[in-house]
Short mmCIF file of C-alpha atoms and ligand atoms in Angstrom, two decimals:
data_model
loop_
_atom_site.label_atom_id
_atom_site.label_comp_id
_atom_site.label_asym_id
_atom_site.label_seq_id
_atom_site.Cartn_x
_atom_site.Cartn_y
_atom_site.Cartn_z
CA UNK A 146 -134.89 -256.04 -0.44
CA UNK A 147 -133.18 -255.02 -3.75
CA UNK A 148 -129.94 -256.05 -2.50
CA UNK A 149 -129.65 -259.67 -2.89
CA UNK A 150 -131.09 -259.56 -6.75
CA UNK A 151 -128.53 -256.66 -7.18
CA UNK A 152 -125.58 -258.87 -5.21
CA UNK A 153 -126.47 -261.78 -6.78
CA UNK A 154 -126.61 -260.02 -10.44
CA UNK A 155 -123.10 -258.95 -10.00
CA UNK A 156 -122.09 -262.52 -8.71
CA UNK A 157 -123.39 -263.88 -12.35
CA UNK A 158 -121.55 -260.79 -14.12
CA UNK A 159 -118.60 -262.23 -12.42
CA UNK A 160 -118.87 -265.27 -12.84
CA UNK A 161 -119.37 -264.82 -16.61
CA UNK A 162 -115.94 -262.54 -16.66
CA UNK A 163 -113.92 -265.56 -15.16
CA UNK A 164 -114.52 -268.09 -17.24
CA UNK A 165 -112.99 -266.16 -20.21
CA UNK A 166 -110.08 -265.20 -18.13
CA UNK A 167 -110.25 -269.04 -17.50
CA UNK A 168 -110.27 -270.01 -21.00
CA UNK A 169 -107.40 -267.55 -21.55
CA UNK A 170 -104.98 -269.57 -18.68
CA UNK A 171 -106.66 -273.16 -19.84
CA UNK A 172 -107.74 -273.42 -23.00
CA UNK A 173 -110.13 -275.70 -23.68
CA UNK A 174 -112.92 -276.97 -25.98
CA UNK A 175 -112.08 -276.74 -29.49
CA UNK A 176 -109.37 -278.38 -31.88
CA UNK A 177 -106.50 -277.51 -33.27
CA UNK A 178 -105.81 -277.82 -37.10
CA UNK A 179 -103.21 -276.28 -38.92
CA UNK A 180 -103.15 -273.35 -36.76
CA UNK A 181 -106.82 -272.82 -36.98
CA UNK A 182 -109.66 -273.46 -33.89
CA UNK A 183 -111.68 -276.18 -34.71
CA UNK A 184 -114.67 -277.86 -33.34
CA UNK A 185 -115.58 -275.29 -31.41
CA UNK A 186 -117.72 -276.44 -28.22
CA UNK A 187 -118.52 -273.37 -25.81
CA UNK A 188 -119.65 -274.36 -22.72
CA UNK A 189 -116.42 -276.50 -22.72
CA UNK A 190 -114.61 -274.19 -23.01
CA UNK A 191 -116.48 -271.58 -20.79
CA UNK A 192 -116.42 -274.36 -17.96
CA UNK A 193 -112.90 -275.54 -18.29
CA UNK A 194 -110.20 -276.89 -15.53
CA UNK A 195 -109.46 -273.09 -14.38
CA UNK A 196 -113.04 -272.24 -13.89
CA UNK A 197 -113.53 -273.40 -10.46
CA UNK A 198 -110.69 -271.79 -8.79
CA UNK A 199 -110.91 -268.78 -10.45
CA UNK A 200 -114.57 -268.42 -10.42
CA UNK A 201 -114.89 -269.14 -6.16
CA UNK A 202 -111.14 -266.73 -6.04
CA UNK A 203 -113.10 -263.87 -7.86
CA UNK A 204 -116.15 -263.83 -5.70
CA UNK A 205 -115.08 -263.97 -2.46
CA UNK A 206 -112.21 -261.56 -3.00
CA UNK A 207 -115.14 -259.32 -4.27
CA UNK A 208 -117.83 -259.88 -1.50
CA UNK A 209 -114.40 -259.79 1.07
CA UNK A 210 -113.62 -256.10 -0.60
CA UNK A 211 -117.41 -255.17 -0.52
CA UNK A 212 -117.56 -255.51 3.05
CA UNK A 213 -113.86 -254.19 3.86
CA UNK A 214 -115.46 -251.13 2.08
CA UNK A 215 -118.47 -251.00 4.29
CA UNK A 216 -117.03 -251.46 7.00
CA UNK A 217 -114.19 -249.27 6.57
CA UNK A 218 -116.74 -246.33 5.67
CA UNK A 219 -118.53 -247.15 9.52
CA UNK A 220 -115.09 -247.20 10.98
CA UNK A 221 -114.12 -243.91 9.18
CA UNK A 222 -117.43 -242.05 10.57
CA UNK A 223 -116.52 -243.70 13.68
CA UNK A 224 -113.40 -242.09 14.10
CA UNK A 225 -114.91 -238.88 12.47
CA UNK A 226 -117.81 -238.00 14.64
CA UNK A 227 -117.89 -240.49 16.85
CA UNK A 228 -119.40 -244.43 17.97
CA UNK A 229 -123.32 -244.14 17.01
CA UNK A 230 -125.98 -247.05 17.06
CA UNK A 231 -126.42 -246.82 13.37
CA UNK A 232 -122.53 -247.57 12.43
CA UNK A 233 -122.12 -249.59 15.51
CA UNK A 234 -124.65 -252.00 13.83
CA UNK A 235 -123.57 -251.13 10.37
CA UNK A 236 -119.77 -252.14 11.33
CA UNK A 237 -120.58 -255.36 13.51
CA UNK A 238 -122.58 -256.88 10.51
CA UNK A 239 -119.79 -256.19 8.02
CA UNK A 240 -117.18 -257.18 10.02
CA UNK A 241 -119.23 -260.96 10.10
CA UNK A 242 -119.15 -260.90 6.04
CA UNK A 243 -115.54 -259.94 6.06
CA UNK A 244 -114.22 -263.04 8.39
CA UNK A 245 -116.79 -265.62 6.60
CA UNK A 246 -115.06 -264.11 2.95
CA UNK A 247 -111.76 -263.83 4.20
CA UNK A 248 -112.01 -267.67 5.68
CA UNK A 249 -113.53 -268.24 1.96
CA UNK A 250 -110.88 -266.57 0.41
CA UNK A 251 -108.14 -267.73 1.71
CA UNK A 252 -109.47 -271.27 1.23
CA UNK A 253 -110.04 -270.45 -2.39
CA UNK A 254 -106.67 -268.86 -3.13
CA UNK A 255 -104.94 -272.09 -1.35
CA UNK A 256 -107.48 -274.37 -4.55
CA UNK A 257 -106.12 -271.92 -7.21
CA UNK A 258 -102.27 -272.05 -5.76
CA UNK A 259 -103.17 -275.65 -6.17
CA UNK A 260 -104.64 -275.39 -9.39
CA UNK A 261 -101.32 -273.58 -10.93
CA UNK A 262 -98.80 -276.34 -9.11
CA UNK A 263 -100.96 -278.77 -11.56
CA UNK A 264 -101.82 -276.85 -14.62
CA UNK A 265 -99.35 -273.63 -14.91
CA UNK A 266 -96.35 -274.37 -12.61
CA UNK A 267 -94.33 -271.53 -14.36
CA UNK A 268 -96.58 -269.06 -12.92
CA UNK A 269 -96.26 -270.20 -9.43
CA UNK A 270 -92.29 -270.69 -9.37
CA UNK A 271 -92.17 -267.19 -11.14
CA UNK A 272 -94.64 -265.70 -8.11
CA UNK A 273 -92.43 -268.04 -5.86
CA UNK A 274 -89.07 -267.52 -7.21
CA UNK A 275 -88.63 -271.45 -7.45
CA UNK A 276 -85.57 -271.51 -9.72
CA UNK A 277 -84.88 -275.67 -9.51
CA UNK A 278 -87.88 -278.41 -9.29
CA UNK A 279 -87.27 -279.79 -5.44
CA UNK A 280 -89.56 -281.55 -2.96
CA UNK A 281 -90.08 -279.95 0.32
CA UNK A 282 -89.47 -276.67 -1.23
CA UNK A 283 -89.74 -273.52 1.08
CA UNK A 284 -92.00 -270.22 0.68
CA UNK A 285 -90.08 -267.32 -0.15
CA UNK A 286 -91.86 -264.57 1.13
CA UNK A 287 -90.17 -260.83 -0.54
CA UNK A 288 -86.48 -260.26 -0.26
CA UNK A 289 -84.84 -259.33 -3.66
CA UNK A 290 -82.76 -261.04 -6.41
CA UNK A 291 -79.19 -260.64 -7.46
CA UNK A 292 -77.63 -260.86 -10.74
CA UNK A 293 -76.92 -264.56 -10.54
CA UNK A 294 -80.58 -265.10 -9.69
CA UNK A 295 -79.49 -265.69 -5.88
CA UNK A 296 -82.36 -264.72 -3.32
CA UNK A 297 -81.10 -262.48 -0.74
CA UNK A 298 -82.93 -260.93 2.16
CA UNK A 299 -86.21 -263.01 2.22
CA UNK A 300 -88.16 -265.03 4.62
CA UNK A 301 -88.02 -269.06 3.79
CA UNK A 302 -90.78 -270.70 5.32
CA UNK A 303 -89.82 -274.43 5.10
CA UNK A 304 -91.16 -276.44 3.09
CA UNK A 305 -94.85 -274.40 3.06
CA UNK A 306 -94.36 -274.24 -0.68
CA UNK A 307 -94.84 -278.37 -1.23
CA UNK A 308 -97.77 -277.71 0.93
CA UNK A 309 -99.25 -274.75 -0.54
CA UNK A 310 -99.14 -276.58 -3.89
CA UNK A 311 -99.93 -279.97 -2.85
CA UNK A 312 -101.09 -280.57 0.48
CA UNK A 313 -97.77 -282.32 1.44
CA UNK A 314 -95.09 -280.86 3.26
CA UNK A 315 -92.57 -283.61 1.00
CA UNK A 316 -94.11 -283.03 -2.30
CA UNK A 317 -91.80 -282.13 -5.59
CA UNK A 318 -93.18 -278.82 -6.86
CA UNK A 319 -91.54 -278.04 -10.69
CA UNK A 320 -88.97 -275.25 -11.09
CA UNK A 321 -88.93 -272.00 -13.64
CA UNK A 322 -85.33 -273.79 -14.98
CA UNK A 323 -87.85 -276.80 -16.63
CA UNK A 324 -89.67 -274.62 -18.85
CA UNK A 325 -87.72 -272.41 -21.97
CA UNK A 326 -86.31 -268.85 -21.29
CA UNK A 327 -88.53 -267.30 -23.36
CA UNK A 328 -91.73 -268.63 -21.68
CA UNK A 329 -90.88 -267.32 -18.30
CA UNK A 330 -93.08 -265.06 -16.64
CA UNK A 331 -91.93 -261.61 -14.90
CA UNK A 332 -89.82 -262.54 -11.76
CA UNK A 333 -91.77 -259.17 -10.23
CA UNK A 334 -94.75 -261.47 -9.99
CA UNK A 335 -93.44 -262.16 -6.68
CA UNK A 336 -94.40 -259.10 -4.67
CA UNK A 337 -97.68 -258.95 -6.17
CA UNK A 338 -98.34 -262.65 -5.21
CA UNK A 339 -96.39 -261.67 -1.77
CA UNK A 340 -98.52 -258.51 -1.26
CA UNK A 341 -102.07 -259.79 -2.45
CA UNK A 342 -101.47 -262.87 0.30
CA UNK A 343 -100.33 -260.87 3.30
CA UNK A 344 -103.25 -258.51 2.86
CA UNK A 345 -105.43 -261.98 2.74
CA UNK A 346 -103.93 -263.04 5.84
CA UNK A 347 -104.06 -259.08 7.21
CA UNK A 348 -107.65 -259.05 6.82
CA UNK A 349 -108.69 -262.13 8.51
CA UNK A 350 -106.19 -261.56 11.68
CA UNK A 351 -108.39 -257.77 12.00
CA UNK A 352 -111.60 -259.79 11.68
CA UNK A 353 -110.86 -262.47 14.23
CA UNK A 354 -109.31 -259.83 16.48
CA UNK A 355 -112.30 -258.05 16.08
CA UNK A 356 -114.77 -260.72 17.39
CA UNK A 357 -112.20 -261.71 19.99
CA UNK A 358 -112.67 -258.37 21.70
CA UNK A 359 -116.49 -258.51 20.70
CA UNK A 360 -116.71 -261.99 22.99
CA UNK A 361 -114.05 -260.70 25.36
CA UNK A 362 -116.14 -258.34 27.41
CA UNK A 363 -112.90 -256.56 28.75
CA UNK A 364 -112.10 -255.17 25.38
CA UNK A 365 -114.14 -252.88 22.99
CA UNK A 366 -114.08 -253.73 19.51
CA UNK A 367 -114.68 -249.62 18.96
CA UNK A 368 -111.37 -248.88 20.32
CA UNK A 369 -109.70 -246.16 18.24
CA UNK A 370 -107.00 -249.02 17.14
CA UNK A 371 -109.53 -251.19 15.84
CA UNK A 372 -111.43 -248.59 14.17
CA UNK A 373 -107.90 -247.43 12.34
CA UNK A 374 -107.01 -251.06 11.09
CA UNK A 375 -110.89 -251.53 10.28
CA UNK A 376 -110.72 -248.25 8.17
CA UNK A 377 -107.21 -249.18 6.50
CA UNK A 378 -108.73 -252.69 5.75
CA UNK A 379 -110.68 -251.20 2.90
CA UNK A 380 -108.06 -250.00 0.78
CA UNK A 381 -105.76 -252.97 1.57
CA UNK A 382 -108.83 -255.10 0.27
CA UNK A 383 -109.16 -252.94 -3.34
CA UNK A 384 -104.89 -252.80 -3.21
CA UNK A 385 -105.24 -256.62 -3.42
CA UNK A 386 -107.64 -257.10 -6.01
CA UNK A 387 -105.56 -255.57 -8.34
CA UNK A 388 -102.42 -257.07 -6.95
CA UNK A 389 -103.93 -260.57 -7.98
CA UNK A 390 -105.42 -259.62 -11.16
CA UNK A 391 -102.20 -258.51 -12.37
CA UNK A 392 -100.26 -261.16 -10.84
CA UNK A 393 -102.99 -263.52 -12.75
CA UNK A 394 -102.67 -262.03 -16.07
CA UNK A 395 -98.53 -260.97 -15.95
CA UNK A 396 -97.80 -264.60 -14.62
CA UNK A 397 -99.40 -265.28 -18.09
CA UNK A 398 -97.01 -263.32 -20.23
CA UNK A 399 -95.94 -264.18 -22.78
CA UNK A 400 -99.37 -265.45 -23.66
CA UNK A 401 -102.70 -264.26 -24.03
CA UNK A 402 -104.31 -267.76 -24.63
CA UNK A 403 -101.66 -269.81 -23.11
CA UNK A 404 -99.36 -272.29 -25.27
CA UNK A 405 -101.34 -271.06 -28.50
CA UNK A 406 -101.41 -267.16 -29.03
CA UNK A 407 -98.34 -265.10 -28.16
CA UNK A 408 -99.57 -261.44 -26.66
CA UNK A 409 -98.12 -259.81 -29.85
CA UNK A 410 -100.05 -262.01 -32.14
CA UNK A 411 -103.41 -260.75 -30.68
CA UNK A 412 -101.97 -257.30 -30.07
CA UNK A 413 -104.32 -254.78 -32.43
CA UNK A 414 -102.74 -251.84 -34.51
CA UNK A 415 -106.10 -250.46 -34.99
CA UNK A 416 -105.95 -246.66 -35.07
CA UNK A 417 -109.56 -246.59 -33.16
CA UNK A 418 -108.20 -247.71 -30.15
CA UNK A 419 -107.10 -244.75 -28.54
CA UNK A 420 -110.39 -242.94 -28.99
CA UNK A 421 -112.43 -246.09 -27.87
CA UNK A 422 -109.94 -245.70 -24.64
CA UNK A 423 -111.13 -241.92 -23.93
CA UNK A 424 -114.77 -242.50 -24.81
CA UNK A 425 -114.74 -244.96 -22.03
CA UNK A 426 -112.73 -242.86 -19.80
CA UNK A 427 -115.13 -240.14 -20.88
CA UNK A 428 -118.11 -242.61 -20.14
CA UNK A 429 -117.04 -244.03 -16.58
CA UNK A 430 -116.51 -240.40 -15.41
CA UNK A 431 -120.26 -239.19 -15.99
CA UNK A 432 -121.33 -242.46 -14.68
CA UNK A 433 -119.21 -242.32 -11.73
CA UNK A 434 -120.10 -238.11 -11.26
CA UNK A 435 -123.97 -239.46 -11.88
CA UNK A 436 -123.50 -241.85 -9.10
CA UNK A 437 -121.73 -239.60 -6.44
CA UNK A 438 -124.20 -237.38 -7.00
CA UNK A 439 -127.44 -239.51 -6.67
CA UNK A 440 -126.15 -240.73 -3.53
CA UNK A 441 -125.42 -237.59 -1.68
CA UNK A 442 -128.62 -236.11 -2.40
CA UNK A 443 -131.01 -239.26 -1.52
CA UNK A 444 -128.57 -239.63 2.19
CA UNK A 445 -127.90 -235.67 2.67
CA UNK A 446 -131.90 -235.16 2.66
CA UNK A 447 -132.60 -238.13 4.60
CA UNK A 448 -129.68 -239.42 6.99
CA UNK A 449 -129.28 -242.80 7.92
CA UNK A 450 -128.29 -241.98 11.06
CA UNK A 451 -131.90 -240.33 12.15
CA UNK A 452 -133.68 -242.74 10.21
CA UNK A 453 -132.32 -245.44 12.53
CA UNK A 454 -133.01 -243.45 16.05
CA UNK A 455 -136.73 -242.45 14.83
CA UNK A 456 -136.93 -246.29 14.45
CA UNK A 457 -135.11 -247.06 17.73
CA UNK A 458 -137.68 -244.58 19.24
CA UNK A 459 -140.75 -246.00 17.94
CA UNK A 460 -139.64 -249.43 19.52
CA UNK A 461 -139.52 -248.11 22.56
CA UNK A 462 -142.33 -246.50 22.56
CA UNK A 463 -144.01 -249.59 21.65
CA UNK A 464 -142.73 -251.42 24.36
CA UNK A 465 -143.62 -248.76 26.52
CA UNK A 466 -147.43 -248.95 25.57
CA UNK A 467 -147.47 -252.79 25.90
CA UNK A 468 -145.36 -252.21 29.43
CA UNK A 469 -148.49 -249.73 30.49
CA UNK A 470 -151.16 -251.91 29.13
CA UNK A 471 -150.01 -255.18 30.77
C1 HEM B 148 -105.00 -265.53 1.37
C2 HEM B 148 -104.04 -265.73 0.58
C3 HEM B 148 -104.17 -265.77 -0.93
C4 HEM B 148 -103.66 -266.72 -1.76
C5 HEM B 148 -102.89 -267.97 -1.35
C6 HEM B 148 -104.02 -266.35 -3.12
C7 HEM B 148 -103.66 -267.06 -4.26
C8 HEM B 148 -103.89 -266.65 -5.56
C9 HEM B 148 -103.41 -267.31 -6.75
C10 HEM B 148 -102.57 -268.58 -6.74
C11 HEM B 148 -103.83 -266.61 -7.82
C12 HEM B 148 -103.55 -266.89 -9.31
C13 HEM B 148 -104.66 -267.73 -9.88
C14 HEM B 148 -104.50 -267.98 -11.36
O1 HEM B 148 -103.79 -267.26 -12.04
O2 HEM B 148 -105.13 -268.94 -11.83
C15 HEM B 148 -104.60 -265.50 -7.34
C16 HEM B 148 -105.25 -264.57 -8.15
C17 HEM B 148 -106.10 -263.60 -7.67
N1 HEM B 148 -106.27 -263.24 -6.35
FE1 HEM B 148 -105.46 -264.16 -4.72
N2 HEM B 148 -104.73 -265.17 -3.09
C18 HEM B 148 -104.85 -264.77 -1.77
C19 HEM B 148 -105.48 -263.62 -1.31
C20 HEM B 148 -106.21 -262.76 -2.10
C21 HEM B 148 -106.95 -261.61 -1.62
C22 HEM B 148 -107.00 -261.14 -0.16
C23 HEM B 148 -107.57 -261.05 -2.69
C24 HEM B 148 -108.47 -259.83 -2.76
C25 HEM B 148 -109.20 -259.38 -1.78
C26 HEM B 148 -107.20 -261.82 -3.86
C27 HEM B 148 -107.64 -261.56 -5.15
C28 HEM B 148 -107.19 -262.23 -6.28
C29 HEM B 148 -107.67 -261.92 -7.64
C30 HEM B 148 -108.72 -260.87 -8.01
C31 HEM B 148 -106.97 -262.78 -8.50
C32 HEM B 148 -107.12 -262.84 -10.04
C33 HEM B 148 -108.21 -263.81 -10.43
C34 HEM B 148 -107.74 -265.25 -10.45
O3 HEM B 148 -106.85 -265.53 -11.25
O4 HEM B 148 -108.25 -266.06 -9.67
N3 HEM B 148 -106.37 -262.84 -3.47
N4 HEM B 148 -104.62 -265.52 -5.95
#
């Protein structure tokens, strides 16, 4: 019962932490005079253009990575000691919230891929290496560049670029050439846009293969295949979380509030900053001890496992008793 307050909790945490990253890649709701911020209005700014995308990007990559992690744990123990009831249940749930979030996901990182071709094209033709504005550009998915900027070695898919960033397969999408030198983003944005997006489109093919064999009696969904890519899918899912975050905030660079502060105008020379860093290192290491801890005692003295077979057993006994008394 505790888990949907606690889910939904972290949703609003979330949701909270977006909107300043938002602010930070759109800023809005205040004035500019003579390099000071004026007429400050908060909730403008907290709910500004980037909000959306980011905020509905953010939580279903998280819910998508919750259950990857879930389910990766039941596939793990699968593979360990073996197919039980309790992780057979445990998985086919999870693997339900990981299609719905990867579906979600995916829709929500086509709105913010959307978002940039509008609001921050240099950060998509940096992720995209999209030298030249040019309708019915291609996707360039990895390869590598050469001196002259040339792309060698990657995969063009035509003209999926115009329709990634505009719904139209013809559309003009704006080139990294238009905008000044100094303003471009790392070209190495590319793999981590490349590698956060195939692990998006990863993670829904092992979902839907998953319920294909689960509906396709011939198969078993709890073949030791399945199980492996079910088990890798959970450190795929955390690998792209960060993959996106820093293609998010190093498709940025150079600015920390974008087209007004420059990173090394907000960058602090505070000598505290160092120790801050280790008493938070110091911090998230009890907590996280604390918290390994905690759980190993509360499921080493009472496994889930017999927990769920005492309860199987009682409902057949129950059924039993009503079979005998009918
Ligand atoms: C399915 C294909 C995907 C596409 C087309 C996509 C697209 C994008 C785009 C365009 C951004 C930059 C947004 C911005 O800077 O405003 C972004 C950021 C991000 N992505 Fe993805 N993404 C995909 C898959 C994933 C997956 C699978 C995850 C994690 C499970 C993920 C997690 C993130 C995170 C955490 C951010 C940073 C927050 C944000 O800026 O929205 N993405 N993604």
């Amino acid at each position: 019962m505790l888990t949907i307050p606690i889910v939904a909790g972290a949703g609003m945490s979330a949701v909270f932490i977006t909107t300043v990253n938002g602010f930070m890649n759109q800023p809005e709701g205040f004035v500019m005079e003579a390099g000071q911020f004026m007429a400050v209005n908060p909730v403008q700014a907290m709910l500004n253009t980037a909000t959306f995308s980011k905020v509905f990007h953010v939580l279903s990559s998280a819910y998508l990575t919750g259950a990857a992690l879930l389910a990766g744990i039941a596939a793990f123990a699968m593979l360990r000691k073996g197919v039980s009831a309790y992780h057979k249940k445990g998985l086919n749930l999870m693997m339900a919230v990981v299609l719905v979030f990867s579906l979600l996901n995916s829709l929500a990182g086509d709105v913010s891929a959307k978002f940039l071709a509008e609001h921050q094209p240099e950060k998509l033709a940096a992720a995209e290496w999209h030298f030249e504005t040019e309708s019915g550009a291609d996707l360039i998915f990895l390869g590598w560049l050469n001196a002259e900027h040339e792309i060698i070695g990657a995969l063009h898919l035509p003209k999926l670029l115009s329709f990634l960033a505009f719904g139209d397969f013809n559309a003009e999408v704006t080139g990294l050439n238009e905008f000044p030198p100094d303003e471009h983003p790392p070209l190495l944005v590319h793999y981590l846009f490349d590698l956060m997006a195939g692990i998006g489109f990863a993670l829904l093919a092992i979902s839907s293969l998953y319920f294909l064999f689960v509906f396709w009696k011939k198969r078993n969904q709890f073949n030791k295949w399945m199980l492996r890519m079910v088990a890798l899918s959970a450190p795929l899912a955390f690998l792209a979380v960060e993959m996106g975050w820093f293609y998010a905030e190093i498709g940025r660079q150079p600015w920390i509030i974008r087209g007004y502060m420059r990173v090394e105008e907000a960058a602090t020379s505070s000598p505290s900053v160092r120790i801050l860093f280790f008493v938070f290192l110091l911090l998230y290491i009890v907590l996280g001890v604390i918290c390994v801890l905690v759980l190993r005692r509360l499921f080493n003295n009472n496994p889930a496992e017999l927990e769920m077979e005492k309860w199987l057993e009682q409902k057949h006994d129950q059924s039993a008793k009503k079979g005998d008394q009918a």
